[in-house]
PDB file of C-alpha atoms in Angstrom:
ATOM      1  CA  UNK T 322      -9.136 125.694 101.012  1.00  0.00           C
ATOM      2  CA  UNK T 323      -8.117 129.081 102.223  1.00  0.00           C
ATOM      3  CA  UNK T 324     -10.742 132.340 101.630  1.00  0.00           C
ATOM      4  CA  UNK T 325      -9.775 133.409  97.887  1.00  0.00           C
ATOM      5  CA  UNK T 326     -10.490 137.100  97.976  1.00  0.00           C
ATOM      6  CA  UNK T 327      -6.838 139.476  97.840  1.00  0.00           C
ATOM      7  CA  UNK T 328      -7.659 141.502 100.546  1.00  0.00           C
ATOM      8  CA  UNK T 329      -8.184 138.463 103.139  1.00  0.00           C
ATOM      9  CA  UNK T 330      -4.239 137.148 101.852  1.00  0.00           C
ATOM     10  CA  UNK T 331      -3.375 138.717 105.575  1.00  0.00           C
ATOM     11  CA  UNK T 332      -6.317 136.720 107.207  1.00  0.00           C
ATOM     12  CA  UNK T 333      -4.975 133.435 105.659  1.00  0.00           C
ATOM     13  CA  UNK T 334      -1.503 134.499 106.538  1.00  0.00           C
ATOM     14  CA  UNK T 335      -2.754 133.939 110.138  1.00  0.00           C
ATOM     15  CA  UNK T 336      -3.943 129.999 108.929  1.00  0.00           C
ATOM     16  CA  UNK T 337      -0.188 129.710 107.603  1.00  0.00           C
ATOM     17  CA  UNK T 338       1.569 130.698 110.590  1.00  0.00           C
ATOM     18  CA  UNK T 339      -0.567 128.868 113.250  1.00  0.00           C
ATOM     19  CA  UNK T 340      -2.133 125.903 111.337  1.00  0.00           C
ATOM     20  CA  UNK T 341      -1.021 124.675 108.000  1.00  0.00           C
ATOM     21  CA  UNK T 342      -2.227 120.864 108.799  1.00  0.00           C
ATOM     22  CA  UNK T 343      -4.071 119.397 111.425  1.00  0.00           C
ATOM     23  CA  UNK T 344      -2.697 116.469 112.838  1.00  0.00           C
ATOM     24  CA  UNK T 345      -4.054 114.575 115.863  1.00  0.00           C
ATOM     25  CA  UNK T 346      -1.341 113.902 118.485  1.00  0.00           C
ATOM     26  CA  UNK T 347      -2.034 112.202 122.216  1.00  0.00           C
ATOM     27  CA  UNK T 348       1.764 112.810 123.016  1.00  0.00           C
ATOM     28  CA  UNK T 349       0.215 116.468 124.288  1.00  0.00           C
ATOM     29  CA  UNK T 350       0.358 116.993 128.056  1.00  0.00           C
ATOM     30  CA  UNK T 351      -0.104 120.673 130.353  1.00  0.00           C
ATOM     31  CA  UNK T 352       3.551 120.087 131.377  1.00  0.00           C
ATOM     32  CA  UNK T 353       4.644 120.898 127.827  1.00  0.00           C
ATOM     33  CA  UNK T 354       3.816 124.485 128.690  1.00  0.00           C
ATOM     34  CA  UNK T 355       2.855 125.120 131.983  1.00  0.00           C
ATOM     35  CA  UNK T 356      -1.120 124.964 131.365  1.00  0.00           C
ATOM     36  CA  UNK T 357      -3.542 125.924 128.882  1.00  0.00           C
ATOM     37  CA  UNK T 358      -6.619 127.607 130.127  1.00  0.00           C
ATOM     38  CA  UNK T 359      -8.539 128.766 126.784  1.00  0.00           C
ATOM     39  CA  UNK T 360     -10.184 126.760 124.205  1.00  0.00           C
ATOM     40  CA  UNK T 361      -8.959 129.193 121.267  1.00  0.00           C
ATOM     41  CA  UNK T 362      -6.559 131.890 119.837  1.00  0.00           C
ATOM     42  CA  UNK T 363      -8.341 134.443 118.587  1.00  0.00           C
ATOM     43  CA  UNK T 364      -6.318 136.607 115.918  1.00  0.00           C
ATOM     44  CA  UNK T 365      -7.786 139.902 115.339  1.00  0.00           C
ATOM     45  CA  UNK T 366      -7.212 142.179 112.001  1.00  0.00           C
ATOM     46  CA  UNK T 367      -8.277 145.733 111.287  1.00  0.00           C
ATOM     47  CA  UNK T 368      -9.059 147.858 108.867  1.00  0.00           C
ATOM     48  CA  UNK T 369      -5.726 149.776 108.647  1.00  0.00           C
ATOM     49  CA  UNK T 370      -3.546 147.194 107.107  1.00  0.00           C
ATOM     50  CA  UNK T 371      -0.519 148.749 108.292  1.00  0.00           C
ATOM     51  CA  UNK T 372      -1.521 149.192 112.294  1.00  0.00           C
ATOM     52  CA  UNK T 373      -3.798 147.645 114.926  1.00  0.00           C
ATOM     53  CA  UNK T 374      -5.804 150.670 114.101  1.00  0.00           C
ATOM     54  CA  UNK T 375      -9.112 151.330 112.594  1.00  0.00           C
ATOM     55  CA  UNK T 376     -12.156 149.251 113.079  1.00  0.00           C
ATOM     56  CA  UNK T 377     -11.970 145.316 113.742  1.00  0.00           C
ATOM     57  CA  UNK T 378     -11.944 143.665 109.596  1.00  0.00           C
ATOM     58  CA  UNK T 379     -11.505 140.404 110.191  1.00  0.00           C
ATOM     59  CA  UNK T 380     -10.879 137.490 112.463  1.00  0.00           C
ATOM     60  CA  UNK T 381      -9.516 133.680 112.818  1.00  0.00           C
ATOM     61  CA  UNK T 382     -10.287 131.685 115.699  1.00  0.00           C
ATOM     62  CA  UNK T 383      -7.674 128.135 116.533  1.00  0.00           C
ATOM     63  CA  UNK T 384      -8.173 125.666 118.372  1.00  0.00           C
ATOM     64  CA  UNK T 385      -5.816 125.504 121.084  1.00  0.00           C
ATOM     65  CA  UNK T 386      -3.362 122.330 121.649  1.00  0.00           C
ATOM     66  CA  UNK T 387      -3.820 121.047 118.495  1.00  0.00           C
ATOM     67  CA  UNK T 388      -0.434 120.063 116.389  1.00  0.00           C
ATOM     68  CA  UNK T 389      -0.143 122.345 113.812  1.00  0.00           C
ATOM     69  CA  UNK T 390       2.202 124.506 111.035  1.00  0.00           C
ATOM     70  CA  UNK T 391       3.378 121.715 108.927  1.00  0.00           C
ATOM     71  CA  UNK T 392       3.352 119.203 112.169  1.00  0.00           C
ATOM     72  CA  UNK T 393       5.759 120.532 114.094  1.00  0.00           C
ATOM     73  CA  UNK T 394       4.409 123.269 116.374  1.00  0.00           C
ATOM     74  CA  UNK T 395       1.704 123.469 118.743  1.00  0.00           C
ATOM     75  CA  UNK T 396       0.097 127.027 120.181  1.00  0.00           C
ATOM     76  CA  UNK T 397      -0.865 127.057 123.828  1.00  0.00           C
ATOM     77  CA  UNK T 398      -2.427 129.548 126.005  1.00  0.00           C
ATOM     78  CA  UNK T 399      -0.474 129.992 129.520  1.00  0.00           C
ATOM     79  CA  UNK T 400      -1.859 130.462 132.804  1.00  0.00           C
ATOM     80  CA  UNK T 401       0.050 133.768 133.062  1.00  0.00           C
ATOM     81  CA  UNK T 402      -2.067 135.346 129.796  1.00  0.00           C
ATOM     82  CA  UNK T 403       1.084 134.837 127.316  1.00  0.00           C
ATOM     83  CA  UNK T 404       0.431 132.627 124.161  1.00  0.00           C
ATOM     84  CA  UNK T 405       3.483 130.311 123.139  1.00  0.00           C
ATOM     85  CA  UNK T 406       4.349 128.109 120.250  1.00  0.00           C
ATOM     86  CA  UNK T 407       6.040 125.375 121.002  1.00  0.00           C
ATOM     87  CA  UNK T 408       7.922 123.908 118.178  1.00  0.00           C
ATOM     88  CA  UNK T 409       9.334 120.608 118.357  1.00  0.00           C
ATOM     89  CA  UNK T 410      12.108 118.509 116.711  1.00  0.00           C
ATOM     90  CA  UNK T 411       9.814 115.727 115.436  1.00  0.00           C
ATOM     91  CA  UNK T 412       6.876 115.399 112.842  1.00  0.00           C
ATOM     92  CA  UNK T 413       3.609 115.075 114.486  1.00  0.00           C
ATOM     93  CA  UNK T 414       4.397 117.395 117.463  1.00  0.00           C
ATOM     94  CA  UNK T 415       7.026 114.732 118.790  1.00  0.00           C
ATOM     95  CA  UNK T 416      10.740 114.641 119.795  1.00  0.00           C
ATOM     96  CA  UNK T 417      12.534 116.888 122.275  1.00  0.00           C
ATOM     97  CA  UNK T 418      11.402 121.003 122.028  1.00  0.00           C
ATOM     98  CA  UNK T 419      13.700 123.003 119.897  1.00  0.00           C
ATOM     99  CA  UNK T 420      12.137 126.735 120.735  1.00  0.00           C
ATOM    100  CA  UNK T 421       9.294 128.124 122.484  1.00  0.00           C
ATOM    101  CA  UNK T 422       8.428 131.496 121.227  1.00  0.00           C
ATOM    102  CA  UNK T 423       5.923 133.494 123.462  1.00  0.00           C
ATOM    103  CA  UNK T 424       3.983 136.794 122.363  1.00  0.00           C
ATOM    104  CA  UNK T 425       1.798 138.472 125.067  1.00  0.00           C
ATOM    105  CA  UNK T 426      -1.910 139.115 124.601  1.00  0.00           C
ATOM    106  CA  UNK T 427      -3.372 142.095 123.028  1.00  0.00           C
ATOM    107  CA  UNK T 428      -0.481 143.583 121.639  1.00  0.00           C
ATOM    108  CA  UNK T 429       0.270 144.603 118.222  1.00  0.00           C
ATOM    109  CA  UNK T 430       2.313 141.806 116.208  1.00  0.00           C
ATOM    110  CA  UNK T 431       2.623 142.722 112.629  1.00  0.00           C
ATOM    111  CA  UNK T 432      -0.840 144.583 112.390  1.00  0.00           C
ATOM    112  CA  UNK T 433      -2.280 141.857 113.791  1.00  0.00           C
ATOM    113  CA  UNK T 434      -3.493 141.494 117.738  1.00  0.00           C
ATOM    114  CA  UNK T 435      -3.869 137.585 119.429  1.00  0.00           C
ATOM    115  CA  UNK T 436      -6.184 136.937 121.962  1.00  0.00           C
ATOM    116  CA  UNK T 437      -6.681 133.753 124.319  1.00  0.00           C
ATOM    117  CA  UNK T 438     -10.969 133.114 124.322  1.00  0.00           C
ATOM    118  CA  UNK T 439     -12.957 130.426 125.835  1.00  0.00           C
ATOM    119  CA  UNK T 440     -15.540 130.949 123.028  1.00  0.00           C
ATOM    120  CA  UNK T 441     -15.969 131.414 119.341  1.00  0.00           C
ATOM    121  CA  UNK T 442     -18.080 134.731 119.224  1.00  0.00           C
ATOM    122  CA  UNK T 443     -18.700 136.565 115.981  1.00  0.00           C
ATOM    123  CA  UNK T 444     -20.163 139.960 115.252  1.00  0.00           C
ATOM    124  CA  UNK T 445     -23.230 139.776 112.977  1.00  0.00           C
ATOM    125  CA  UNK T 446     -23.345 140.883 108.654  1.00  0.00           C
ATOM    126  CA  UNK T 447     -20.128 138.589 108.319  1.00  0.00           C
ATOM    127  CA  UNK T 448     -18.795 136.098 105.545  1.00  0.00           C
ATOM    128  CA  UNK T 449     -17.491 133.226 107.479  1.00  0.00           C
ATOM    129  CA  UNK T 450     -15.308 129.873 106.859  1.00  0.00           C
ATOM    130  CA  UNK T 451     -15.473 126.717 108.736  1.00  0.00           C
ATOM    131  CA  UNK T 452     -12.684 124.247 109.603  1.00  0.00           C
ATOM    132  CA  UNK T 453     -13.718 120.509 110.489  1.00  0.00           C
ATOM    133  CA  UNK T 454     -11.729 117.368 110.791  1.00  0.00           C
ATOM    134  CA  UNK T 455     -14.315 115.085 108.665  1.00  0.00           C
ATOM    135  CA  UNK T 456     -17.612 116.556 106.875  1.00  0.00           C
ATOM    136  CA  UNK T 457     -19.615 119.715 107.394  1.00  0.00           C
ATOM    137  CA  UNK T 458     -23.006 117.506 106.759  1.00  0.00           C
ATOM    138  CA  UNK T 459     -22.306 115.525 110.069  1.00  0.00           C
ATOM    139  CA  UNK T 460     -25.024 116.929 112.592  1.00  0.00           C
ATOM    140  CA  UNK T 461     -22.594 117.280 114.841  1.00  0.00           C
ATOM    141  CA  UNK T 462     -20.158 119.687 112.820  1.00  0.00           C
ATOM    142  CA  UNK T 463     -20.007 122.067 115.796  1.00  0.00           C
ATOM    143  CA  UNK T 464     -18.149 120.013 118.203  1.00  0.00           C
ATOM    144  CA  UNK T 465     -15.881 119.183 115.328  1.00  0.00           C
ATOM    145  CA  UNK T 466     -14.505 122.865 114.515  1.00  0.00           C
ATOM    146  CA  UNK T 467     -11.077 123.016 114.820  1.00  0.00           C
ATOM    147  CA  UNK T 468     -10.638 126.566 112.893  1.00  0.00           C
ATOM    148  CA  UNK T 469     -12.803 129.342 111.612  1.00  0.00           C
ATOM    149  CA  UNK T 470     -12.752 132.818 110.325  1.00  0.00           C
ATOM    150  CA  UNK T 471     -14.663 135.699 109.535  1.00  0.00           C
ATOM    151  CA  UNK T 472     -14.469 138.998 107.956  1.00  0.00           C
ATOM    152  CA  UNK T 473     -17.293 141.796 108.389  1.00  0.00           C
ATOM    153  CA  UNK T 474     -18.947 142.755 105.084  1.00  0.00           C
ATOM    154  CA  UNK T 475     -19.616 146.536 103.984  1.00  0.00           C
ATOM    155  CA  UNK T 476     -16.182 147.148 105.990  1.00  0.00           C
ATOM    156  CA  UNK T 477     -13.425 149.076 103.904  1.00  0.00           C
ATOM    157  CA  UNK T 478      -9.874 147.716 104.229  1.00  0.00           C
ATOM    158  CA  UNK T 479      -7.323 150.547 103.915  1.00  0.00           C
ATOM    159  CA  UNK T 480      -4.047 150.235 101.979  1.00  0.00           C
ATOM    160  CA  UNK T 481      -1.195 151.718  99.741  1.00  0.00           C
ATOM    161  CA  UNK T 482      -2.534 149.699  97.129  1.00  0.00           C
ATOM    162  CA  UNK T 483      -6.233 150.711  97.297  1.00  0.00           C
ATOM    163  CA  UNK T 484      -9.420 149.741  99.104  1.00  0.00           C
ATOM    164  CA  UNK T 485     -11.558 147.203  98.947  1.00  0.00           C
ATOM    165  CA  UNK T 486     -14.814 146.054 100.578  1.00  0.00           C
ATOM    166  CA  UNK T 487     -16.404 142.444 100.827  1.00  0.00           C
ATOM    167  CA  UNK T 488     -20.263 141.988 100.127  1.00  0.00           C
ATOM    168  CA  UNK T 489     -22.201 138.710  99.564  1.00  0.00           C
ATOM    169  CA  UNK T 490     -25.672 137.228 100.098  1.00  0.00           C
ATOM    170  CA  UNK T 491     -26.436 133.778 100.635  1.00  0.00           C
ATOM    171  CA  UNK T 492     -25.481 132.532  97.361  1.00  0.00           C
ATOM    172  CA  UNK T 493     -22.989 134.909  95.891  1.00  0.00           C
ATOM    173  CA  UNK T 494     -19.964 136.764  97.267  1.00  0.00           C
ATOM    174  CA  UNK T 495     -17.627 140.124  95.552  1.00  0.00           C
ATOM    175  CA  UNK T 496     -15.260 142.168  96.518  1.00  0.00           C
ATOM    176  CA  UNK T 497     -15.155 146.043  95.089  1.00  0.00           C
ATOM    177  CA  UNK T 498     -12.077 147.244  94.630  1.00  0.00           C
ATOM    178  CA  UNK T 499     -11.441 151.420  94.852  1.00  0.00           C
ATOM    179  CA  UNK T 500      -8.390 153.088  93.634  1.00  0.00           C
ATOM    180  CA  UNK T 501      -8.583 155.211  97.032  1.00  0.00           C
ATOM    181  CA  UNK T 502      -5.893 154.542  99.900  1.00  0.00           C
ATOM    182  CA  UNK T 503      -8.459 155.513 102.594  1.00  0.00           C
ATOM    183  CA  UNK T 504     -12.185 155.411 101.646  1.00  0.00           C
ATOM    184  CA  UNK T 505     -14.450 153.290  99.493  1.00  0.00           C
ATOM    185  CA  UNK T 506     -16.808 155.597  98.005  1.00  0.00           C
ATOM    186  CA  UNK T 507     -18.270 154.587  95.043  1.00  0.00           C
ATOM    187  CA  UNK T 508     -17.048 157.150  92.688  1.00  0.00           C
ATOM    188  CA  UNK T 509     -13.439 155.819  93.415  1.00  0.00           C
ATOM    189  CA  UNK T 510     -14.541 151.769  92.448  1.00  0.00           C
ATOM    190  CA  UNK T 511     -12.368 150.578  89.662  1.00  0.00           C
ATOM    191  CA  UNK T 512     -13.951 146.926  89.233  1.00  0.00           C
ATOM    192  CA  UNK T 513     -15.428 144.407  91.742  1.00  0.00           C
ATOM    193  CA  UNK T 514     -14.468 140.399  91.910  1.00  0.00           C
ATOM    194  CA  UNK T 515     -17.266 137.571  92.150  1.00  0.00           C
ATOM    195  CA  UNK T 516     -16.159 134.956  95.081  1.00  0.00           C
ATOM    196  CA  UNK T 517     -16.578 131.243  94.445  1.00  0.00           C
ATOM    197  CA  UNK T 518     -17.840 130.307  98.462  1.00  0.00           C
ATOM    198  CA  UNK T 519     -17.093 126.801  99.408  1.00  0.00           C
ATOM    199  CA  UNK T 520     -19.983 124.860 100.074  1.00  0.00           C
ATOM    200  CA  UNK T 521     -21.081 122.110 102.443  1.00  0.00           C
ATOM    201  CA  UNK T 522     -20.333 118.445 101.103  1.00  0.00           C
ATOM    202  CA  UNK T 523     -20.202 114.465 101.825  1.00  0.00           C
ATOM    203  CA  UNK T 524     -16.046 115.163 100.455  1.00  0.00           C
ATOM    204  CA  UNK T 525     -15.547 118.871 102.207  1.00  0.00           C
ATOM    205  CA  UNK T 526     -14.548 119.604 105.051  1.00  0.00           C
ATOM    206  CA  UNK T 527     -14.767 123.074 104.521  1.00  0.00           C
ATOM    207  CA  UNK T 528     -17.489 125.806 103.754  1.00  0.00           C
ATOM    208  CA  UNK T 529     -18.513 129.191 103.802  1.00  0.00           C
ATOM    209  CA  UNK T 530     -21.689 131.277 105.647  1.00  0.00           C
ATOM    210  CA  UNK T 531     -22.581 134.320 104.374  1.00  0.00           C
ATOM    211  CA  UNK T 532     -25.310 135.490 107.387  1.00  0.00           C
ATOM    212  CA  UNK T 533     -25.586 137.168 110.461  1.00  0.00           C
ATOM    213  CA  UNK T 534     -23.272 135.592 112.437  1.00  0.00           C
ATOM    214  CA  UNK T 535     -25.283 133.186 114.135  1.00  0.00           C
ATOM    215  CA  UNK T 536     -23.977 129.524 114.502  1.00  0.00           C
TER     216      UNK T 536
END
């Protein structure tokens, strides 16, 4: 389940270039890359769609290691502060290395900035989506995160094709939509969408927050 609202498509855009499937893999070692040193890739989004300008709209945190992007590539942070993906020749992250491609930290890729974290960390008033490998009711769902994201609410997203800004309680999400390019006033709203939020069940492994940010 990816977040269904059409001005997070470039937040789930990171999910499909870093982590399209999970798949658990032993065959992992540091000498594949050097050495990782960070826990997760943090991929930040702002509220200029076109730039790594603006405030900070949105974020999605990986988990490091993990075999990923339709089971053939792996992301890794390096001692040396680069981030590589490592794509190999063989599902399930297996079979000789075809390409490693290697983008540095903090610098602008396609509007979008990565960052190597030890942490999760997110900013309070924020809709968020969880990632686990089995079920979000096992007590233990923390430790079993292997991807989240959040975007902050009452935060206009900028763009040729309008604005739009996410707001949601505990129960209900919407986005409003504006016919404005820069601003998200409400004598420029055009219509508002209701979100369906993914909720915490014995068959999901997947669900939404809509708090403060708190975890």
């Amino acid at each position: 389940m990816r977040l269904i609202i059409s001005f997070v498509i470039l937040l789930v855009s990171i999910v499909c270039i870093l982590s399209i499937e999970l798949r658990n893999d032993s065959s992992y070692t540091s000498s594949d890359a050097s050495s990782t040193t960070y826990n997760w890739l943090k991929t930040e989004m702002y509220t200029n769609s076109n730039t790594c300008e603006g405030d900070l709209l949105s974020a999605a945190y990986l988990k490091t290691g993990i075999c990923g992007f339709e089971g053939i590539s792996r992301v890794v942070c390096l001692e040396d502060g680069s981030i590589e993906n490592i794509i190999y020749s063989k599902q399930g992250c297996t079979g000789d290395i075809k390409e490693r491609i290697r983008v540095e930290q903090n610098n602008c890729t396609n509007s979008e900035k990565y960052i190597c974290t030890e942490s999760i960390e997110i900013p309070s008033n924020t809709y968020q989506v969880w990632y686990t490998h089995s079920t979000c009711e096992n007590d233990n769902w923390k430790e079993d995160v292997w991807q989240m994201e959040y975007i902050l609410l009452n935060t206009c997203l900028f763009s040729n094709a309008g604005s739009n800004m996410l707001q949601c309680n505990s129960t209900l999400a919407y986005e409003n939509i504006y016919n404005s390019t820069n601003t998200c006033n409400s004598s420029n709203q055009t219509g508002y969408k209701f979100i369906t939020l993914p909720e915490c069940s014995k068959k999901s492994p997947v669900f939404s927050i809509c708090d403060n940010g708190q975890y």
